[in-house]
Amino acid sequence: MAVWIQAQQLQGDALRQMQALYGQHFPIEVRHYLSQWIEAQPWDSIDLDNPQEGVRAAQLLDGLIQELQKKADHQVGEDGFLLKIKLGHYATQLQNTYKHCPLELVRCIRHILYHEQRLVREARNSPLLASSMADAVTQKHLQINQTFDELRLFTQDTEN
């Protein structure tokens, strides 16, 4: 299971620790909307002590910016309008922050991913937290099933 999906199930102090990882340097919204892309990138393969790795880091920065802009461009509707503006702002902000030091972006994301994985692992190993995470997942499944049932009924009403 993806780290971000598991991280969203954290509670209490672990959740506060995860939230503290984010800020102006890397907004949690970027992590949320690009979670799959972020987790699929080779952040750990870049040697932060080698300045020549700046080229690969810059490619990752460019990819991140492109993904954010794509996500922004695909937003529609009333809620999508605000999200489009926000994601565009984050793209500009990250570009301006890291364009001269892309290795810092890699360092930042590696730090975040490492601590997210640690928090998830600790929660999974704690019987109390693990059961509350399982309960949260079960609750989410119940909500999804309920939504499907409501949509099915709505569709039936519309067809009749």
CSV table of N, CA and C in Angstrom, one decimal:
chain,number,residue,atom,x,y,z
A,1,MET,N,0.8,-1.2,0.0
A,1,MET,CA,0.0,0.0,0.0
A,1,MET,C,0.9,1.2,0.0
A,2,ALA,N,0.5,2.2,-0.7
A,2,ALA,CA,1.3,3.5,-0.9
A,2,ALA,C,1.4,4.1,0.5
A,3,VAL,N,2.6,4.7,0.7
A,3,VAL,CA,2.9,5.4,2.0
A,3,VAL,C,1.9,6.5,2.3
A,4,TRP,N,1.5,7.3,1.3
A,4,TRP,CA,0.6,8.4,1.6
A,4,TRP,C,-0.7,7.9,2.0
A,5,ILE,N,-1.2,6.8,1.4
A,5,ILE,CA,-2.5,6.3,1.9
A,5,ILE,C,-2.5,5.9,3.3
A,6,GLN,N,-1.4,5.2,3.7
A,6,GLN,CA,-1.2,4.8,5.1
A,6,GLN,C,-1.0,6.0,6.0
A,7,ALA,N,-0.2,7.0,5.5
A,7,ALA,CA,0.0,8.2,6.4
A,7,ALA,C,-1.3,8.9,6.7
A,8,GLN,N,-2.2,8.9,5.8
A,8,GLN,CA,-3.5,9.6,6.0
A,8,GLN,C,-4.3,8.9,7.1
A,9,GLN,N,-3.9,7.7,7.5
A,9,GLN,CA,-4.6,7.0,8.6
A,9,GLN,C,-4.0,7.3,9.9
A,10,LEU,N,-2.9,8.0,10.0
A,10,LEU,CA,-2.2,8.3,11.3
A,10,LEU,C,-3.2,9.1,12.1
A,11,GLN,N,-3.0,8.9,13.4
A,11,GLN,CA,-3.8,9.7,14.4
A,11,GLN,C,-2.9,10.2,15.5
A,12,GLY,N,-3.5,11.2,16.2
A,12,GLY,CA,-2.8,11.7,17.4
A,12,GLY,C,-1.5,12.3,17.2
A,13,ASP,N,-0.5,11.9,18.0
A,13,ASP,CA,0.8,12.5,17.9
A,13,ASP,C,1.5,12.2,16.6
A,14,ALA,N,1.3,11.0,16.1
A,14,ALA,CA,1.9,10.6,14.8
A,14,ALA,C,1.4,11.5,13.7
A,15,LEU,N,0.1,11.8,13.7
A,15,LEU,CA,-0.5,12.7,12.7
A,15,LEU,C,0.1,14.1,12.8
A,16,ARG,N,0.3,14.6,14.1
A,16,ARG,CA,0.8,15.9,14.3
A,16,ARG,C,2.3,16.0,13.8
A,17,GLN,N,3.0,14.9,14.0
A,17,GLN,CA,4.4,14.8,13.6
A,17,GLN,C,4.5,14.8,12.0
A,18,MET,N,3.5,14.1,11.4
A,18,MET,CA,3.5,14.1,9.9
A,18,MET,C,3.2,15.5,9.4
A,19,GLN,N,2.2,16.1,10.0
A,19,GLN,CA,1.8,17.5,9.5
A,19,GLN,C,3.0,18.5,9.7
A,20,ALA,N,3.8,18.3,10.7
A,20,ALA,CA,4.9,19.2,11.0
A,20,ALA,C,6.0,19.1,9.9
A,21,LEU,N,6.0,18.0,9.1
A,21,LEU,CA,7.0,17.9,8.1
A,21,LEU,C,6.8,18.8,6.9
A,22,TYR,N,5.6,19.4,6.8
A,22,TYR,CA,5.2,20.2,5.7
A,22,TYR,C,5.1,21.7,6.1
A,23,GLY,N,5.2,22.5,5.0
A,23,GLY,CA,5.1,24.0,5.2
A,23,GLY,C,5.4,24.7,3.9
A,24,GLN,N,5.9,25.9,4.0
A,24,GLN,CA,6.2,26.7,2.8
A,24,GLN,C,7.2,26.0,1.9
A,25,HIS,N,8.2,25.3,2.5
A,25,HIS,CA,9.2,24.6,1.8
A,25,HIS,C,8.7,23.5,0.9
A,26,PHE,N,7.6,22.8,1.4
A,26,PHE,CA,6.9,21.8,0.6
A,26,PHE,C,5.5,21.6,1.1
A,27,PRO,N,4.5,22.2,0.5
A,27,PRO,CA,3.1,22.1,1.0
A,27,PRO,C,2.5,20.7,1.0
A,28,ILE,N,1.8,20.4,2.0
A,28,ILE,CA,1.1,19.1,2.1
A,28,ILE,C,0.2,18.9,1.0
A,29,GLU,N,-0.4,19.9,0.4
A,29,GLU,CA,-1.3,19.7,-0.7
A,29,GLU,C,-0.6,19.2,-1.9
A,30,VAL,N,0.7,19.6,-2.1
A,30,VAL,CA,1.5,19.0,-3.2
A,30,VAL,C,1.7,17.5,-3.0
A,31,ARG,N,2.0,17.2,-1.8
A,31,ARG,CA,2.2,15.8,-1.4
A,31,ARG,C,0.9,15.0,-1.7
A,32,HIS,N,-0.2,15.6,-1.3
A,32,HIS,CA,-1.5,14.9,-1.5
A,32,HIS,C,-1.8,14.7,-2.9
A,33,TYR,N,-1.8,15.7,-3.7
A,33,TYR,CA,-2.3,15.6,-5.1
A,33,TYR,C,-1.3,14.9,-6.0
A,34,LEU,N,0.0,14.9,-5.7
A,34,LEU,CA,1.0,14.2,-6.5
A,34,LEU,C,1.6,13.0,-5.8
A,35,SER,N,0.9,12.4,-4.9
A,35,SER,CA,1.4,11.3,-4.0
A,35,SER,C,2.0,10.2,-4.9
A,36,GLN,N,1.2,9.7,-5.9
A,36,GLN,CA,1.7,8.6,-6.6
A,36,GLN,C,3.0,8.9,-7.4
A,37,TRP,N,3.0,10.1,-8.0
A,37,TRP,CA,4.1,10.6,-8.8
A,37,TRP,C,5.3,10.7,-7.9
A,38,ILE,N,5.2,11.3,-6.8
A,38,ILE,CA,6.3,11.6,-5.8
A,38,ILE,C,6.9,10.2,-5.4
A,39,GLU,N,6.0,9.3,-5.0
A,39,GLU,CA,6.5,8.0,-4.5
A,39,GLU,C,7.2,7.1,-5.6
A,40,ALA,N,6.9,7.5,-6.9
A,40,ALA,CA,7.5,6.7,-8.0
A,40,ALA,C,8.8,7.2,-8.4
A,41,GLN,N,9.3,8.4,-7.9
A,41,GLN,CA,10.5,9.0,-8.4
A,41,GLN,C,11.7,8.4,-7.6
A,42,PRO,N,12.9,8.5,-8.2
A,42,PRO,CA,14.1,7.9,-7.6
A,42,PRO,C,14.9,8.9,-6.7
A,43,TRP,N,14.2,9.4,-5.7
A,43,TRP,CA,14.8,10.4,-4.8
A,43,TRP,C,16.1,9.9,-4.1
A,44,ASP,N,16.0,8.6,-3.7
A,44,ASP,CA,17.1,8.0,-3.0
A,44,ASP,C,18.4,7.7,-3.9
A,45,SER,N,18.2,7.7,-5.2
A,45,SER,CA,19.3,7.4,-6.0
A,45,SER,C,20.2,8.6,-6.3
A,46,ILE,N,19.8,9.8,-5.9
A,46,ILE,CA,20.6,11.0,-6.1
A,46,ILE,C,21.6,11.2,-4.9
A,47,ASP,N,22.8,11.4,-5.3
A,47,ASP,CA,23.9,11.6,-4.3
A,47,ASP,C,23.9,13.1,-4.0
A,48,LEU,N,23.4,13.5,-2.8
A,48,LEU,CA,23.3,14.9,-2.4
A,48,LEU,C,24.6,15.6,-2.2
A,49,ASP,N,25.7,14.8,-2.1
A,49,ASP,CA,27.0,15.4,-1.9
A,49,ASP,C,27.7,15.6,-3.2
A,50,ASN,N,27.1,15.2,-4.3
A,50,ASN,CA,27.7,15.4,-5.6
A,50,ASN,C,27.0,16.5,-6.4
A,51,PRO,N,27.7,17.6,-6.6
A,51,PRO,CA,27.1,18.8,-7.3
A,51,PRO,C,26.6,18.4,-8.7
A,52,GLN,N,27.3,17.4,-9.3
A,52,GLN,CA,26.9,17.0,-10.7
A,52,GLN,C,25.5,16.4,-10.7
A,53,GLU,N,25.0,15.9,-9.6
A,53,GLU,CA,23.7,15.4,-9.5
A,53,GLU,C,22.6,16.4,-9.6
A,54,GLY,N,23.0,17.7,-9.6
A,54,GLY,CA,22.1,18.8,-9.7
A,54,GLY,C,21.3,18.7,-11.0
A,55,VAL,N,21.8,18.1,-12.1
A,55,VAL,CA,21.1,18.0,-13.3
A,55,VAL,C,19.9,17.1,-13.1
A,56,ARG,N,20.2,15.9,-12.5
A,56,ARG,CA,19.1,15.0,-12.2
A,56,ARG,C,18.0,15.6,-11.3
A,57,ALA,N,18.5,16.3,-10.3
A,57,ALA,CA,17.6,17.0,-9.3
A,57,ALA,C,16.8,18.0,-10.1
A,58,ALA,N,17.4,18.7,-11.0
A,58,ALA,CA,16.6,19.7,-11.7
A,58,ALA,C,15.6,19.1,-12.6
A,59,GLN,N,15.9,17.9,-13.1
A,59,GLN,CA,14.9,17.2,-13.9
A,59,GLN,C,13.7,16.7,-13.0
A,60,LEU,N,14.0,16.3,-11.8
A,60,LEU,CA,12.9,16.0,-10.9
A,60,LEU,C,12.1,17.2,-10.5
A,61,LEU,N,12.7,18.3,-10.3
A,61,LEU,CA,12.0,19.6,-10.1
A,61,LEU,C,11.1,19.9,-11.3
A,62,ASP,N,11.7,19.9,-12.5
A,62,ASP,CA,10.9,20.2,-13.7
A,62,ASP,C,9.7,19.2,-13.8
A,63,GLY,N,9.9,17.9,-13.5
A,63,GLY,CA,8.9,17.0,-13.5
A,63,GLY,C,7.8,17.3,-12.5
A,64,LEU,N,8.2,17.7,-11.3
A,64,LEU,CA,7.2,18.0,-10.3
A,64,LEU,C,6.4,19.2,-10.7
A,65,ILE,N,7.0,20.2,-11.3
A,65,ILE,CA,6.3,21.4,-11.7
A,65,ILE,C,5.3,21.1,-12.8
A,66,GLN,N,5.8,20.3,-13.8
A,66,GLN,CA,4.9,19.8,-14.9
A,66,GLN,C,3.7,19.1,-14.4
A,67,GLU,N,3.9,18.2,-13.4
A,67,GLU,CA,2.8,17.4,-12.9
A,67,GLU,C,1.8,18.3,-12.1
A,68,LEU,N,2.4,19.3,-11.4
A,68,LEU,CA,1.5,20.2,-10.7
A,68,LEU,C,0.6,21.0,-11.7
A,69,GLN,N,1.3,21.5,-12.8
A,69,GLN,CA,0.6,22.2,-13.8
A,69,GLN,C,-0.5,21.4,-14.5
A,70,LYS,N,-0.1,20.1,-14.8
A,70,LYS,CA,-1.1,19.2,-15.4
A,70,LYS,C,-2.3,19.0,-14.5
A,71,LYS,N,-2.0,18.8,-13.2
A,71,LYS,CA,-3.1,18.6,-12.2
A,71,LYS,C,-4.0,19.9,-12.2
A,72,ALA,N,-3.3,21.0,-12.2
A,72,ALA,CA,-4.1,22.3,-12.1
A,72,ALA,C,-4.9,22.4,-13.4
A,73,ASP,N,-4.4,22.1,-14.5
A,73,ASP,CA,-5.1,22.3,-15.8
A,73,ASP,C,-6.3,21.4,-15.9
A,74,HIS,N,-6.3,20.3,-15.2
A,74,HIS,CA,-7.4,19.3,-15.2
A,74,HIS,C,-8.6,19.6,-14.2
A,75,GLN,N,-8.4,20.7,-13.5
A,75,GLN,CA,-9.4,21.0,-12.5
A,75,GLN,C,-10.6,21.7,-13.1
A,76,VAL,N,-11.8,21.3,-12.8
A,76,VAL,CA,-13.0,21.9,-13.4
A,76,VAL,C,-14.0,22.2,-12.3
A,77,GLY,N,-15.0,23.0,-12.5
A,77,GLY,CA,-16.1,23.2,-11.6
A,77,GLY,C,-15.7,24.3,-10.6
A,78,GLU,N,-16.6,24.5,-9.7
A,78,GLU,CA,-16.5,25.5,-8.7
A,78,GLU,C,-15.3,25.2,-7.7
A,79,ASP,N,-15.2,24.0,-7.2
A,79,ASP,CA,-14.1,23.6,-6.3
A,79,ASP,C,-12.8,23.6,-7.1
A,80,GLY,N,-12.9,23.1,-8.4
A,80,GLY,CA,-11.7,23.0,-9.2
A,80,GLY,C,-11.1,24.3,-9.5
A,81,PHE,N,-11.8,25.4,-9.5
A,81,PHE,CA,-11.3,26.7,-9.8
A,81,PHE,C,-10.3,27.1,-8.7
A,82,LEU,N,-10.7,27.0,-7.5
A,82,LEU,CA,-9.8,27.4,-6.4
A,82,LEU,C,-8.5,26.5,-6.3
A,83,LEU,N,-8.8,25.2,-6.6
A,83,LEU,CA,-7.7,24.2,-6.6
A,83,LEU,C,-6.7,24.5,-7.7
A,84,LYS,N,-7.2,24.9,-8.9
A,84,LYS,CA,-6.4,25.2,-10.0
A,84,LYS,C,-5.5,26.4,-9.6
A,85,ILE,N,-6.0,27.4,-9.0
A,85,ILE,CA,-5.2,28.6,-8.6
A,85,ILE,C,-4.2,28.2,-7.6
A,86,LYS,N,-4.6,27.4,-6.6
A,86,LYS,CA,-3.7,27.0,-5.5
A,86,LYS,C,-2.5,26.1,-6.1
A,87,LEU,N,-2.8,25.2,-6.9
A,87,LEU,CA,-1.8,24.3,-7.5
A,87,LEU,C,-0.8,25.1,-8.4
A,88,GLY,N,-1.4,26.0,-9.1
A,88,GLY,CA,-0.5,26.9,-10.0
A,88,GLY,C,0.4,27.7,-9.1
A,89,HIS,N,-0.1,28.2,-8.0
A,89,HIS,CA,0.7,29.0,-7.1
A,89,HIS,C,1.8,28.1,-6.5
A,90,TYR,N,1.5,26.9,-6.1
A,90,TYR,CA,2.5,26.0,-5.6
A,90,TYR,C,3.6,25.7,-6.6
A,91,ALA,N,3.2,25.5,-7.9
A,91,ALA,CA,4.2,25.3,-8.9
A,91,ALA,C,5.1,26.4,-9.0
A,92,THR,N,4.6,27.7,-9.0
A,92,THR,CA,5.5,28.9,-9.1
A,92,THR,C,6.4,29.0,-7.9
A,93,GLN,N,5.8,28.7,-6.7
A,93,GLN,CA,6.5,28.8,-5.4
A,93,GLN,C,7.6,27.8,-5.4
A,94,LEU,N,7.4,26.6,-5.8
A,94,LEU,CA,8.4,25.6,-5.7
A,94,LEU,C,9.5,25.9,-6.8
A,95,GLN,N,9.1,26.3,-7.9
A,95,GLN,CA,10.1,26.7,-9.0
A,95,GLN,C,11.0,27.8,-8.5
A,96,ASN,N,10.4,28.8,-7.9
A,96,ASN,CA,11.2,29.9,-7.4
A,96,ASN,C,12.1,29.5,-6.2
A,97,THR,N,11.6,28.6,-5.4
A,97,THR,CA,12.4,28.2,-4.2
A,97,THR,C,13.6,27.3,-4.6
A,98,TYR,N,13.4,26.4,-5.5
A,98,TYR,CA,14.4,25.4,-5.8
A,98,TYR,C,15.1,25.5,-7.1
A,99,LYS,N,14.8,26.5,-8.0
A,99,LYS,CA,15.4,26.5,-9.3
A,99,LYS,C,16.9,26.6,-9.2
A,100,HIS,N,17.4,27.3,-8.2
A,100,HIS,CA,18.9,27.5,-8.1
A,100,HIS,C,19.5,26.5,-7.2
A,101,CYS,N,18.7,25.6,-6.5
A,101,CYS,CA,19.2,24.6,-5.6
A,101,CYS,C,18.3,23.4,-5.6
A,102,PRO,N,18.2,22.7,-6.8
A,102,PRO,CA,17.3,21.6,-6.9
A,102,PRO,C,17.7,20.4,-6.0
A,103,LEU,N,18.9,20.3,-5.6
A,103,LEU,CA,19.3,19.2,-4.7
A,103,LEU,C,18.6,19.4,-3.3
A,104,GLU,N,18.3,20.7,-3.0
A,104,GLU,CA,17.6,20.9,-1.7
A,104,GLU,C,16.2,20.4,-1.8
A,105,LEU,N,15.6,20.4,-3.0
A,105,LEU,CA,14.2,19.8,-3.1
A,105,LEU,C,14.3,18.3,-2.9
A,106,VAL,N,15.3,17.7,-3.5
A,106,VAL,CA,15.5,16.2,-3.3
A,106,VAL,C,15.8,15.9,-1.8
A,107,ARG,N,16.6,16.7,-1.1
A,107,ARG,CA,16.9,16.5,0.3
A,107,ARG,C,15.6,16.7,1.1
A,108,CYS,N,14.8,17.7,0.8
A,108,CYS,CA,13.5,17.9,1.5
A,108,CYS,C,12.5,16.8,1.3
A,109,ILE,N,12.3,16.3,0.1
A,109,ILE,CA,11.4,15.2,-0.2
A,109,ILE,C,11.9,13.9,0.4
A,110,ARG,N,13.2,13.7,0.3
A,110,ARG,CA,13.7,12.5,1.0
A,110,ARG,C,13.5,12.5,2.5
A,111,HIS,N,13.7,13.6,3.1
A,111,HIS,CA,13.4,13.8,4.5
A,111,HIS,C,11.9,13.5,4.8
A,112,ILE,N,11.0,14.1,4.1
A,112,ILE,CA,9.6,13.9,4.3
A,112,ILE,C,9.2,12.4,4.1
A,113,LEU,N,9.7,11.8,3.0
A,113,LEU,CA,9.3,10.4,2.8
A,113,LEU,C,9.9,9.5,3.9
A,114,TYR,N,11.1,9.7,4.3
A,114,TYR,CA,11.7,8.9,5.3
A,114,TYR,C,10.9,9.0,6.6
A,115,HIS,N,10.5,10.2,7.0
A,115,HIS,CA,9.8,10.3,8.3
A,115,HIS,C,8.3,9.8,8.2
A,116,GLU,N,7.7,10.0,7.0
A,116,GLU,CA,6.4,9.4,6.8
A,116,GLU,C,6.5,7.8,6.9
A,117,GLN,N,7.5,7.2,6.3
A,117,GLN,CA,7.6,5.8,6.3
A,117,GLN,C,7.9,5.3,7.8
A,118,ARG,N,8.7,6.1,8.5
A,118,ARG,CA,9.0,5.7,9.9
A,118,ARG,C,7.7,5.8,10.8
A,119,LEU,N,6.9,6.9,10.6
A,119,LEU,CA,5.7,7.1,11.4
A,119,LEU,C,4.7,6.0,11.1
A,120,VAL,N,4.6,5.6,9.8
A,120,VAL,CA,3.6,4.5,9.4
A,120,VAL,C,4.1,3.2,10.0
A,121,ARG,N,5.4,2.9,9.9
A,121,ARG,CA,5.9,1.7,10.4
A,121,ARG,C,5.7,1.6,11.9
A,122,GLU,N,6.0,2.7,12.6
A,122,GLU,CA,5.8,2.7,14.1
A,122,GLU,C,4.3,2.5,14.4
A,123,ALA,N,3.4,3.1,13.6
A,123,ALA,CA,2.0,3.0,13.9
A,123,ALA,C,1.5,1.5,13.6
A,124,ARG,N,2.1,0.9,12.6
A,124,ARG,CA,1.8,-0.4,12.2
A,124,ARG,C,2.2,-1.4,13.3
A,125,ASN,N,3.4,-1.1,13.9
A,125,ASN,CA,4.0,-2.0,14.9
A,125,ASN,C,3.3,-1.8,16.3
A,126,SER,N,2.6,-0.7,16.5
A,126,SER,CA,1.9,-0.5,17.8
A,126,SER,C,0.5,-1.1,17.7
A,127,PRO,N,0.2,-2.1,18.5
A,127,PRO,CA,-1.1,-2.8,18.4
A,127,PRO,C,-2.3,-1.8,18.5
A,128,LEU,N,-2.2,-0.8,19.4
A,128,LEU,CA,-3.3,0.1,19.5
A,128,LEU,C,-3.5,1.0,18.3
A,129,LEU,N,-2.4,1.5,17.8
A,129,LEU,CA,-2.5,2.3,16.6
A,129,LEU,C,-2.8,1.5,15.4
A,130,ALA,N,-2.3,0.3,15.3
A,130,ALA,CA,-2.6,-0.5,14.1
A,130,ALA,C,-4.1,-0.9,14.1
A,131,SER,N,-4.7,-1.1,15.2
A,131,SER,CA,-6.1,-1.4,15.2
A,131,SER,C,-6.9,-0.2,14.9
A,132,SER,N,-6.5,1.0,15.3
A,132,SER,CA,-7.2,2.2,15.0
A,132,SER,C,-7.1,2.5,13.5
A,133,MET,N,-5.9,2.2,12.9
A,133,MET,CA,-5.7,2.4,11.5
A,133,MET,C,-6.6,1.5,10.7
A,134,ALA,N,-6.7,0.2,11.2
A,134,ALA,CA,-7.6,-0.8,10.5
A,134,ALA,C,-9.0,-0.4,10.6
A,135,ASP,N,-9.4,0.2,11.8
A,135,ASP,CA,-10.8,0.7,12.0
A,135,ASP,C,-11.1,1.8,11.1
A,136,ALA,N,-10.1,2.7,10.9
A,136,ALA,CA,-10.3,3.8,10.0
A,136,ALA,C,-10.4,3.4,8.5
A,137,VAL,N,-9.7,2.4,8.1
A,137,VAL,CA,-9.8,1.8,6.8
A,137,VAL,C,-11.1,1.2,6.6
A,138,THR,N,-11.6,0.4,7.6
A,138,THR,CA,-12.9,-0.3,7.6
A,138,THR,C,-14.0,0.8,7.5
A,139,GLN,N,-13.8,1.8,8.3
A,139,GLN,CA,-14.8,2.9,8.2
A,139,GLN,C,-14.9,3.6,6.8
A,140,LYS,N,-13.7,3.8,6.2
A,140,LYS,CA,-13.6,4.3,4.9
A,140,LYS,C,-14.3,3.4,3.9
A,141,HIS,N,-14.1,2.1,4.0
A,141,HIS,CA,-14.8,1.2,3.1
A,141,HIS,C,-16.3,1.2,3.3
A,142,LEU,N,-16.7,1.4,4.5
A,142,LEU,CA,-18.2,1.5,4.7
A,142,LEU,C,-18.7,2.7,4.1
A,143,GLN,N,-18.0,3.8,4.2
A,143,GLN,CA,-18.4,5.1,3.6
A,143,GLN,C,-18.5,5.0,2.1
A,144,ILE,N,-17.5,4.3,1.5
A,144,ILE,CA,-17.5,4.1,0.0
A,144,ILE,C,-18.7,3.3,-0.4
A,145,ASN,N,-18.9,2.2,0.3
A,145,ASN,CA,-20.0,1.3,0.0
A,145,ASN,C,-21.4,2.1,0.1
A,146,GLN,N,-21.5,2.9,1.2
A,146,GLN,CA,-22.7,3.7,1.3
A,146,GLN,C,-22.9,4.6,0.2
A,147,THR,N,-21.8,5.3,-0.2
A,147,THR,CA,-21.9,6.2,-1.3
A,147,THR,C,-22.3,5.5,-2.6
A,148,PHE,N,-21.7,4.3,-2.9
A,148,PHE,CA,-22.1,3.5,-4.0
A,148,PHE,C,-23.6,3.2,-4.0
A,149,ASP,N,-24.1,2.8,-2.8
A,149,ASP,CA,-25.5,2.5,-2.7
A,149,ASP,C,-26.4,3.7,-3.0
A,150,GLU,N,-26.0,4.9,-2.5
A,150,GLU,CA,-26.7,6.1,-2.7
A,150,GLU,C,-26.7,6.4,-4.2
A,151,LEU,N,-25.6,6.3,-4.8
A,151,LEU,CA,-25.5,6.6,-6.3
A,151,LEU,C,-26.3,5.6,-7.1
A,152,ARG,N,-26.3,4.3,-6.7
A,152,ARG,CA,-27.1,3.3,-7.3
A,152,ARG,C,-28.6,3.7,-7.3
A,153,LEU,N,-29.0,4.1,-6.1
A,153,LEU,CA,-30.4,4.5,-5.9
A,153,LEU,C,-30.8,5.7,-6.7
A,154,PHE,N,-29.8,6.7,-6.7
A,154,PHE,CA,-30.0,7.9,-7.5
A,154,PHE,C,-30.1,7.6,-8.9
A,155,THR,N,-29.3,6.7,-9.4
A,155,THR,CA,-29.3,6.3,-10.8
A,155,THR,C,-30.6,5.6,-11.2
A,156,GLN,N,-31.1,4.8,-10.3
A,156,GLN,CA,-32.3,4.1,-10.5
A,156,GLN,C,-33.5,5.1,-10.6
A,157,ASP,N,-33.5,6.0,-9.6
A,157,ASP,CA,-34.5,7.1,-9.6
A,157,ASP,C,-34.5,7.9,-10.9
A,158,THR,N,-33.3,8.2,-11.4
A,158,THR,CA,-33.2,9.0,-12.6
A,158,THR,C,-33.6,8.2,-13.8
A,159,GLU,N,-33.3,6.9,-13.9
A,159,GLU,CA,-33.8,6.0,-15.0
A,159,GLU,C,-35.3,5.8,-15.0
A,160,ASN,N,-35.9,5.9,-13.9
A,160,ASN,CA,-37.4,5.6,-13.8
A,160,ASN,C,-38.1,6.9,-14.0
